[in-house]
Amino acid sequence: MKKSLLALACGAFAYGAAEFVMMGILPQAAHTMNVSIPTAGNFISAYAIGVCIGATMLVFGRKTGPKKLVLLFMAIALVGDVFSALAINAPLLIIGRFIAGLPHGAFFGTAALIAKTLAEPGKQAKAVSLTITGQTVANMLGVPAGTLLAEHLSWRLAFLILAGVAALTIVLVAAWVPYIQPVKDAGIAGQFRFLTKPGPWMILGATFTGNVGIFCWWSYVSPWLQQVGGYRSGTVPLLMMLAGSAMVIGGLIGGHITDRWRSAGTAALGQLVAAAGLMLVFLLPGSRLNTAVLTFIIAFALFFVSTPQQLLLAEAGKGGGELIGGAAVQIAFNFGNAVGSAVGGAALNASNMNYHFPALGGLPFAVIAVALLVWYSAKFETQTDALERMEVIEV
């Protein structure tokens, strides 16, 4: 199981870095492609659009084993990253980014199913969190490394390296991930049957609004650290590594708690921490110490909620919709990112570029996410199966 999770975590690293690295190399890519920074923002949104559209691939892969699906998704990511690295103009780079994003949501939905299937009873959340750790490590190491490559060598190298990681993942998955039966074939309509219930929509709503809230602030974290915290631009990659370490820790702790308590309750706790962090970002005057601490806290909360939300949708889709459920979380996540960036930008414009105000714009969304998760937990998680989870200890 550990080798299988390592292989999946390697793929998660490739996708996590591909999703966020463009934020660090945007100025260099814009200069090479001879476009403005606002226009270069399409390089980011193209990936997010690919994520949302690509999840529909799972509809047609319902009869295919999860291992084969992961191999296909990594091959598509490899092609997209190579295409991005070799793009000679902005439209081709947008196409490359779109291709690279297509399998993102489908990969995480399928990887979560594999991890959950291979895990021991009562340790499913831990297995899923270990898989997602690859995405958080990408934020800790991959994104700052890509930024340094862009500054000192070439931004294209970042995508070539990611293509290499995708190729490595293909080898590891082929060698280490065992065959797993395809999910129950419930037909095309049957895969979406779980969405006729209110519970999954509450989790998707919480995922969306929670990410809108956080990404109102996170989208502008670099200038916030410089303008409010007083850091030099050269120090920002180090602070991004701090945030990445917080994501790793948050993801692992969130998975650990989920195995021992309510999934939605755990996610609500994480969203509450994020909401408190956003409120402090708005209220505190700003210093190097408190901006660094708040960066750590909110980044911790961002991935603390990831495993329980992923697990909730995979569970909700039992009976043929497991893959769609897992992918739907990634769609809500990325849609929330895009909307959060727009809301945060509007808050900046309305406040005459006051970098405290994006957090204020995101705070109501974070509070809504907490309310949805608490409501879900109170309605659907009154039975926590605590007795069933007890383990016999022989002395």
Short mmCIF file of C-alpha atoms in Angstrom, two decimals:
data_model
loop_
_atom_site.label_atom_id
_atom_site.label_comp_id
_atom_site.label_asym_id
_atom_site.label_seq_id
_atom_site.Cartn_x
_atom_site.Cartn_y
_atom_site.Cartn_z
CA MET A 1 0.00 0.00 0.00
CA LYS A 2 2.79 2.42 0.88
CA LYS A 3 4.43 2.06 -2.54
CA SER A 4 1.08 2.61 -4.23
CA LEU A 5 0.46 5.77 -2.21
CA LEU A 6 3.96 7.03 -3.04
CA ALA A 7 3.28 6.55 -6.74
CA LEU A 8 -0.01 8.42 -6.48
CA ALA A 9 1.61 11.16 -4.39
CA CYS A 10 4.19 11.62 -7.15
CA GLY A 11 1.34 12.27 -9.59
CA ALA A 12 -0.30 14.63 -7.12
CA PHE A 13 3.00 16.55 -6.96
CA ALA A 14 3.01 16.91 -10.75
CA TYR A 15 -0.54 18.25 -10.80
CA GLY A 16 -0.15 20.46 -7.73
CA ALA A 17 2.97 22.14 -9.12
CA ALA A 18 1.43 22.52 -12.59
CA GLU A 19 -1.64 24.21 -11.09
CA PHE A 20 0.20 26.80 -8.98
CA VAL A 21 3.63 27.27 -10.60
CA MET A 22 2.31 29.73 -13.20
CA MET A 23 1.58 32.23 -10.42
CA GLY A 24 5.31 32.38 -9.68
CA ILE A 25 6.57 32.51 -13.28
CA LEU A 26 3.85 34.73 -14.74
CA PRO A 27 6.02 37.86 -15.33
CA GLN A 28 8.68 35.88 -17.21
CA ALA A 29 6.14 33.95 -19.28
CA ALA A 30 4.31 37.19 -20.12
CA HIS A 31 7.57 38.82 -21.24
CA THR A 32 8.52 35.85 -23.44
CA MET A 33 5.07 35.72 -25.02
CA ASN A 34 5.02 39.51 -25.43
CA VAL A 35 1.73 40.02 -23.59
CA SER A 36 0.70 42.10 -20.58
CA ILE A 37 0.38 40.65 -17.07
CA PRO A 38 -3.46 40.84 -17.13
CA THR A 39 -3.48 39.02 -20.47
CA ALA A 40 -1.05 36.45 -19.11
CA GLY A 41 -3.63 35.70 -16.44
CA ASN A 42 -5.26 33.54 -19.12
CA PHE A 43 -2.37 31.09 -18.65
CA ILE A 44 -3.75 30.46 -15.14
CA SER A 45 -7.43 30.41 -16.01
CA ALA A 46 -6.85 28.04 -18.97
CA TYR A 47 -5.66 25.37 -16.54
CA ALA A 48 -8.66 25.88 -14.26
CA ILE A 49 -11.06 25.62 -17.22
CA GLY A 50 -9.34 22.41 -18.27
CA VAL A 51 -9.86 20.99 -14.77
CA CYS A 52 -13.59 21.71 -14.86
CA ILE A 53 -14.14 20.32 -18.36
CA GLY A 54 -11.78 17.37 -18.04
CA ALA A 55 -13.59 15.79 -15.10
CA THR A 56 -16.27 14.69 -17.56
CA MET A 57 -13.76 12.16 -18.94
CA LEU A 58 -14.67 9.93 -16.02
CA VAL A 59 -18.18 9.54 -17.43
CA PHE A 60 -16.71 7.56 -20.34
CA GLY A 61 -14.12 5.74 -18.26
CA ARG A 62 -16.54 4.05 -15.89
CA LYS A 63 -15.77 0.57 -17.31
CA THR A 64 -12.01 1.06 -17.11
CA GLY A 65 -9.91 0.02 -14.13
CA PRO A 66 -8.66 2.89 -11.91
CA LYS A 67 -5.01 2.00 -12.55
CA LYS A 68 -5.41 2.34 -16.33
CA LEU A 69 -7.24 5.63 -15.82
CA VAL A 70 -4.37 7.06 -13.75
CA LEU A 71 -1.85 6.02 -16.42
CA LEU A 72 -3.96 7.76 -19.07
CA PHE A 73 -4.30 10.92 -16.99
CA MET A 74 -0.55 11.15 -16.39
CA ALA A 75 0.12 10.69 -20.12
CA ILE A 76 -2.20 13.61 -20.90
CA ALA A 77 -0.47 15.74 -18.24
CA LEU A 78 2.92 14.90 -19.77
CA VAL A 79 1.74 16.03 -23.21
CA GLY A 80 0.27 19.26 -21.80
CA ASP A 81 3.45 20.14 -19.88
CA VAL A 82 5.71 19.48 -22.89
CA PHE A 83 3.34 21.51 -25.09
CA SER A 84 3.52 24.38 -22.58
CA ALA A 85 7.32 24.26 -22.40
CA LEU A 86 7.68 24.40 -26.21
CA ALA A 87 4.91 26.95 -26.92
CA ILE A 88 6.11 29.75 -29.19
CA ASN A 89 3.24 32.17 -28.57
CA ALA A 90 0.50 32.97 -26.07
CA PRO A 91 -2.34 31.04 -27.78
CA LEU A 92 -0.23 27.87 -27.91
CA LEU A 93 0.73 28.26 -24.24
CA ILE A 94 -2.96 28.63 -23.37
CA ILE A 95 -3.68 25.41 -25.27
CA GLY A 96 -0.86 23.62 -23.47
CA ARG A 97 -2.11 24.77 -20.09
CA PHE A 98 -5.65 23.69 -20.97
CA ILE A 99 -4.43 20.20 -21.97
CA ALA A 100 -2.37 19.90 -18.78
CA GLY A 101 -5.40 20.80 -16.66
CA LEU A 102 -7.84 18.41 -18.33
CA PRO A 103 -7.02 15.30 -16.24
CA HIS A 104 -6.43 17.14 -12.94
CA GLY A 105 -9.81 16.60 -11.29
CA ALA A 106 -10.22 13.15 -12.79
CA PHE A 107 -6.81 12.12 -11.43
CA PHE A 108 -7.54 13.19 -7.86
CA GLY A 109 -10.96 11.55 -7.91
CA THR A 110 -9.46 8.28 -9.15
CA ALA A 111 -6.40 8.46 -6.85
CA ALA A 112 -8.67 8.97 -3.83
CA LEU A 113 -10.66 5.87 -4.79
CA ILE A 114 -7.49 3.78 -5.14
CA ALA A 115 -6.08 5.00 -1.81
CA LYS A 116 -9.40 4.38 -0.07
CA THR A 117 -9.68 0.87 -1.56
CA LEU A 118 -6.15 -0.15 -0.57
CA ALA A 119 -6.35 1.29 2.96
CA GLU A 120 -6.99 -0.75 6.08
CA PRO A 121 -10.45 -0.34 7.66
CA GLY A 122 -10.64 2.88 9.65
CA LYS A 123 -7.58 4.38 7.93
CA GLN A 124 -9.10 5.50 4.64
CA ALA A 125 -8.75 9.21 5.40
CA LYS A 126 -5.08 8.79 6.32
CA ALA A 127 -4.43 7.02 3.01
CA VAL A 128 -6.18 9.76 1.04
CA SER A 129 -4.27 12.46 2.94
CA LEU A 130 -0.94 10.77 2.16
CA THR A 131 -1.86 10.80 -1.52
CA ILE A 132 -2.82 14.47 -1.43
CA THR A 133 0.46 15.21 0.38
CA GLY A 134 2.11 15.24 -3.05
CA GLN A 135 0.06 18.30 -3.93
CA THR A 136 1.03 20.09 -0.73
CA VAL A 137 4.73 19.23 -1.15
CA ALA A 138 4.45 20.74 -4.63
CA ASN A 139 3.41 24.01 -3.02
CA MET A 140 6.25 23.77 -0.49
CA LEU A 141 9.05 22.91 -2.93
CA GLY A 142 7.85 22.78 -6.53
CA VAL A 143 6.36 26.26 -6.82
CA PRO A 144 9.31 28.12 -5.21
CA ALA A 145 11.73 26.04 -7.31
CA GLY A 146 9.83 26.95 -10.47
CA THR A 147 10.00 30.63 -9.51
CA LEU A 148 13.78 30.41 -9.03
CA LEU A 149 14.19 28.63 -12.37
CA ALA A 150 12.23 31.39 -14.10
CA GLU A 151 14.35 34.10 -12.49
CA HIS A 152 17.76 32.57 -13.15
CA LEU A 153 17.39 30.18 -16.14
CA SER A 154 14.06 29.77 -17.99
CA TRP A 155 10.43 29.34 -17.02
CA ARG A 156 10.20 26.63 -19.70
CA LEU A 157 12.43 24.37 -17.60
CA ALA A 158 9.72 24.25 -14.93
CA PHE A 159 7.29 22.61 -17.35
CA LEU A 160 9.92 20.23 -18.74
CA ILE A 161 10.71 19.07 -15.20
CA LEU A 162 6.99 18.59 -14.51
CA ALA A 163 6.77 16.51 -17.69
CA GLY A 164 9.61 14.39 -16.27
CA VAL A 165 7.72 13.94 -13.00
CA ALA A 166 4.64 12.84 -14.98
CA ALA A 167 6.77 10.28 -16.84
CA LEU A 168 8.20 9.03 -13.54
CA THR A 169 4.68 8.68 -12.15
CA ILE A 170 3.68 6.53 -15.12
CA VAL A 171 6.56 4.16 -14.36
CA LEU A 172 5.82 4.02 -10.63
CA VAL A 173 2.07 3.49 -11.08
CA ALA A 174 2.68 0.72 -13.61
CA ALA A 175 5.07 -1.01 -11.20
CA TRP A 176 3.51 -0.40 -7.79
CA VAL A 177 -0.25 0.13 -8.06
CA PRO A 178 -2.14 -3.18 -8.16
CA TYR A 179 -5.12 -3.93 -10.34
CA ILE A 180 -8.37 -2.69 -8.86
CA GLN A 181 -11.81 -3.55 -10.16
CA PRO A 182 -13.66 -0.76 -11.99
CA VAL A 183 -16.43 0.91 -10.04
CA LYS A 184 -19.93 -0.45 -10.40
CA ASP A 185 -21.27 0.38 -13.86
CA ALA A 186 -24.41 2.32 -13.08
CA GLY A 187 -24.65 3.85 -16.56
CA ILE A 188 -24.03 7.49 -17.42
CA ALA A 189 -27.05 8.78 -15.49
CA GLY A 190 -26.33 6.47 -12.56
CA GLN A 191 -22.94 8.07 -11.99
CA PHE A 192 -24.68 11.34 -11.16
CA ARG A 193 -27.53 9.86 -9.13
CA PHE A 194 -25.88 10.85 -5.83
CA LEU A 195 -26.28 14.51 -6.84
CA THR A 196 -30.05 14.19 -6.49
CA LYS A 197 -29.53 14.30 -2.71
CA PRO A 198 -28.90 17.53 -0.78
CA GLY A 199 -25.87 16.30 1.19
CA PRO A 200 -23.32 16.25 -1.66
CA TRP A 201 -24.41 19.71 -2.78
CA MET A 202 -23.78 21.02 0.73
CA ILE A 203 -20.22 19.67 0.64
CA LEU A 204 -19.63 21.03 -2.87
CA GLY A 205 -21.05 24.38 -1.77
CA ALA A 206 -18.74 24.42 1.23
CA THR A 207 -15.74 23.53 -0.93
CA PHE A 208 -16.59 26.28 -3.41
CA THR A 209 -17.33 29.05 -0.89
CA GLY A 210 -14.41 28.05 1.33
CA ASN A 211 -11.99 28.39 -1.58
CA VAL A 212 -13.56 31.63 -2.75
CA GLY A 213 -12.90 33.00 0.73
CA ILE A 214 -9.29 31.87 0.96
CA PHE A 215 -8.31 32.70 -2.62
CA CYS A 216 -9.65 36.23 -2.32
CA TRP A 217 -6.56 36.70 -0.16
CA TRP A 218 -4.23 33.97 -1.45
CA SER A 219 -4.32 35.22 -5.05
CA TYR A 220 -2.62 38.41 -3.87
CA VAL A 221 -0.48 36.94 -1.09
CA SER A 222 2.81 38.02 -2.70
CA PRO A 223 2.04 41.76 -2.85
CA TRP A 224 0.31 41.50 0.56
CA LEU A 225 3.50 40.15 2.10
CA GLN A 226 5.48 42.97 0.53
CA GLN A 227 3.06 45.86 1.03
CA VAL A 228 1.68 44.90 4.46
CA GLY A 229 4.44 42.68 5.86
CA GLY A 230 7.35 44.74 4.55
CA TYR A 231 9.18 41.78 2.98
CA ARG A 232 11.45 42.14 -0.04
CA SER A 233 10.42 40.31 -3.22
CA GLY A 234 13.41 37.98 -2.91
CA THR A 235 12.11 36.73 0.44
CA VAL A 236 8.67 35.77 -0.89
CA PRO A 237 9.77 32.30 -2.22
CA LEU A 238 10.92 31.43 1.32
CA LEU A 239 7.53 32.44 2.71
CA MET A 240 5.88 30.32 0.02
CA MET A 241 7.93 27.39 1.31
CA LEU A 242 6.61 28.19 4.79
CA ALA A 243 3.07 28.15 3.42
CA GLY A 244 3.77 24.88 1.62
CA SER A 245 5.01 23.25 4.83
CA ALA A 246 1.81 24.41 6.53
CA MET A 247 -0.22 22.74 3.74
CA VAL A 248 1.66 19.47 4.25
CA ILE A 249 1.10 19.54 8.01
CA GLY A 250 -2.54 20.59 7.63
CA GLY A 251 -3.26 17.81 5.14
CA LEU A 252 -1.75 15.10 7.31
CA ILE A 253 -3.41 16.28 10.53
CA GLY A 254 -6.75 16.70 8.77
CA GLY A 255 -6.60 13.10 7.54
CA HIS A 256 -5.60 11.84 10.98
CA ILE A 257 -8.52 13.56 12.70
CA THR A 258 -11.00 12.51 10.01
CA ASP A 259 -10.26 8.84 10.68
CA ARG A 260 -11.20 9.37 14.33
CA TRP A 261 -14.05 11.86 14.14
CA ARG A 262 -16.68 13.30 11.83
CA SER A 263 -15.52 14.11 8.29
CA ALA A 264 -17.67 17.21 7.87
CA GLY A 265 -16.99 18.22 11.47
CA THR A 266 -13.25 18.09 10.77
CA ALA A 267 -13.69 20.17 7.62
CA ALA A 268 -15.81 22.70 9.54
CA LEU A 269 -13.04 23.06 12.11
CA GLY A 270 -10.51 23.79 9.36
CA GLN A 271 -12.78 26.32 7.66
CA LEU A 272 -13.33 28.04 11.00
CA VAL A 273 -9.54 28.44 11.36
CA ALA A 274 -9.40 29.91 7.84
CA ALA A 275 -12.22 32.37 8.60
CA ALA A 276 -10.47 33.50 11.79
CA GLY A 277 -7.25 33.95 9.85
CA LEU A 278 -8.93 36.10 7.20
CA MET A 279 -10.51 38.28 9.87
CA LEU A 280 -7.09 38.84 11.47
CA VAL A 281 -5.55 39.67 8.08
CA PHE A 282 -8.09 42.48 7.77
CA LEU A 283 -7.91 43.74 11.35
CA LEU A 284 -4.18 43.60 12.16
CA PRO A 285 -2.00 46.50 10.98
CA GLY A 286 0.64 44.14 9.63
CA SER A 287 4.22 43.26 10.53
CA ARG A 288 6.75 40.70 9.38
CA LEU A 289 5.87 38.39 12.26
CA ASN A 290 2.09 38.42 12.05
CA THR A 291 1.98 38.22 8.23
CA ALA A 292 4.25 35.16 8.34
CA VAL A 293 2.15 33.55 11.09
CA LEU A 294 -1.13 34.25 9.28
CA THR A 295 0.29 32.88 6.03
CA PHE A 296 1.10 29.65 7.85
CA ILE A 297 -2.30 29.43 9.59
CA ILE A 298 -4.46 29.99 6.51
CA ALA A 299 -2.31 27.70 4.33
CA PHE A 300 -2.63 25.06 7.07
CA ALA A 301 -6.42 25.38 6.99
CA LEU A 302 -6.59 25.24 3.18
CA PHE A 303 -5.40 21.62 3.05
CA PHE A 304 -6.65 20.58 6.47
CA VAL A 305 -10.13 20.47 4.90
CA SER A 306 -9.04 18.75 1.68
CA THR A 307 -9.06 15.10 2.79
CA PRO A 308 -12.42 15.11 4.64
CA GLN A 309 -14.14 16.87 1.74
CA GLN A 310 -12.60 14.49 -0.82
CA LEU A 311 -13.64 11.50 1.28
CA LEU A 312 -17.19 12.77 1.83
CA LEU A 313 -17.87 13.04 -1.91
CA ALA A 314 -16.28 9.67 -2.67
CA GLU A 315 -18.49 8.11 0.00
CA ALA A 316 -21.56 9.95 -1.29
CA GLY A 317 -20.99 8.53 -4.77
CA LYS A 318 -21.01 4.88 -3.68
CA GLY A 319 -22.77 2.66 -6.16
CA GLY A 320 -21.18 3.94 -9.37
CA GLY A 321 -20.52 7.63 -8.75
CA GLU A 322 -17.34 7.38 -6.66
CA LEU A 323 -15.05 8.76 -9.38
CA ILE A 324 -17.39 11.58 -10.32
CA GLY A 325 -17.77 12.49 -6.65
CA GLY A 326 -14.04 12.71 -6.12
CA ALA A 327 -13.57 14.78 -9.28
CA ALA A 328 -16.45 17.09 -8.36
CA VAL A 329 -14.49 18.27 -5.32
CA GLN A 330 -11.66 19.41 -7.60
CA ILE A 331 -14.12 21.23 -9.86
CA ALA A 332 -15.58 23.10 -6.89
CA PHE A 333 -12.05 23.80 -5.60
CA ASN A 334 -10.82 25.29 -8.88
CA PHE A 335 -14.04 27.19 -9.59
CA GLY A 336 -13.72 28.70 -6.12
CA ASN A 337 -10.12 29.70 -6.90
CA ALA A 338 -11.18 31.55 -10.04
CA VAL A 339 -14.10 33.34 -8.40
CA GLY A 340 -12.03 34.16 -5.31
CA SER A 341 -9.35 35.83 -7.43
CA ALA A 342 -11.99 37.99 -9.12
CA VAL A 343 -13.68 38.96 -5.84
CA GLY A 344 -10.32 39.77 -4.27
CA GLY A 345 -9.37 41.91 -7.26
CA ALA A 346 -12.66 43.80 -6.99
CA ALA A 347 -11.99 44.39 -3.29
CA LEU A 348 -8.56 45.81 -4.12
CA ASN A 349 -9.98 48.18 -6.72
CA ALA A 350 -12.79 49.31 -4.41
CA SER A 351 -10.33 49.98 -1.55
CA ASN A 352 -7.76 51.86 -3.65
CA MET A 353 -5.33 48.90 -3.55
CA ASN A 354 -5.53 48.31 0.21
CA TYR A 355 -4.23 44.74 0.61
CA HIS A 356 -6.18 44.18 3.82
CA PHE A 357 -9.50 44.27 1.96
CA PRO A 358 -9.27 41.06 -0.13
CA ALA A 359 -9.44 39.16 3.18
CA LEU A 360 -12.56 41.10 4.15
CA GLY A 361 -14.11 40.25 0.78
CA GLY A 362 -13.40 36.56 1.37
CA LEU A 363 -14.56 36.41 4.99
CA PRO A 364 -18.33 36.07 4.31
CA PHE A 365 -17.67 33.16 1.94
CA ALA A 366 -15.52 31.41 4.55
CA VAL A 367 -18.29 31.83 7.13
CA ILE A 368 -20.84 30.35 4.71
CA ALA A 369 -18.54 27.33 4.25
CA VAL A 370 -18.38 26.80 8.02
CA ALA A 371 -22.18 27.02 8.28
CA LEU A 372 -22.72 24.49 5.46
CA LEU A 373 -20.30 21.99 7.00
CA VAL A 374 -21.77 22.35 10.50
CA TRP A 375 -25.27 21.91 9.05
CA TYR A 376 -24.18 18.80 7.13
CA SER A 377 -22.46 17.30 10.18
CA ALA A 378 -25.47 17.92 12.42
CA LYS A 379 -27.85 16.42 9.86
CA PHE A 380 -25.89 13.45 8.52
CA GLU A 381 -23.13 12.64 11.00
CA THR A 382 -24.97 12.06 14.26
CA GLN A 383 -23.77 8.44 14.17
CA THR A 384 -19.97 8.52 14.21
CA ASP A 385 -19.38 4.73 14.33
CA ALA A 386 -17.05 5.24 17.28
CA LEU A 387 -17.65 1.75 18.65
CA GLU A 388 -16.94 0.14 15.29
CA ARG A 389 -13.65 2.04 15.03
CA MET A 390 -12.33 0.81 18.37
CA GLU A 391 -9.32 -1.46 18.12
CA VAL A 392 -8.52 -4.39 20.40
CA ILE A 393 -5.20 -3.92 22.21
CA GLU A 394 -3.63 -7.04 23.67
CA VAL A 395 -1.23 -6.61 26.59
#
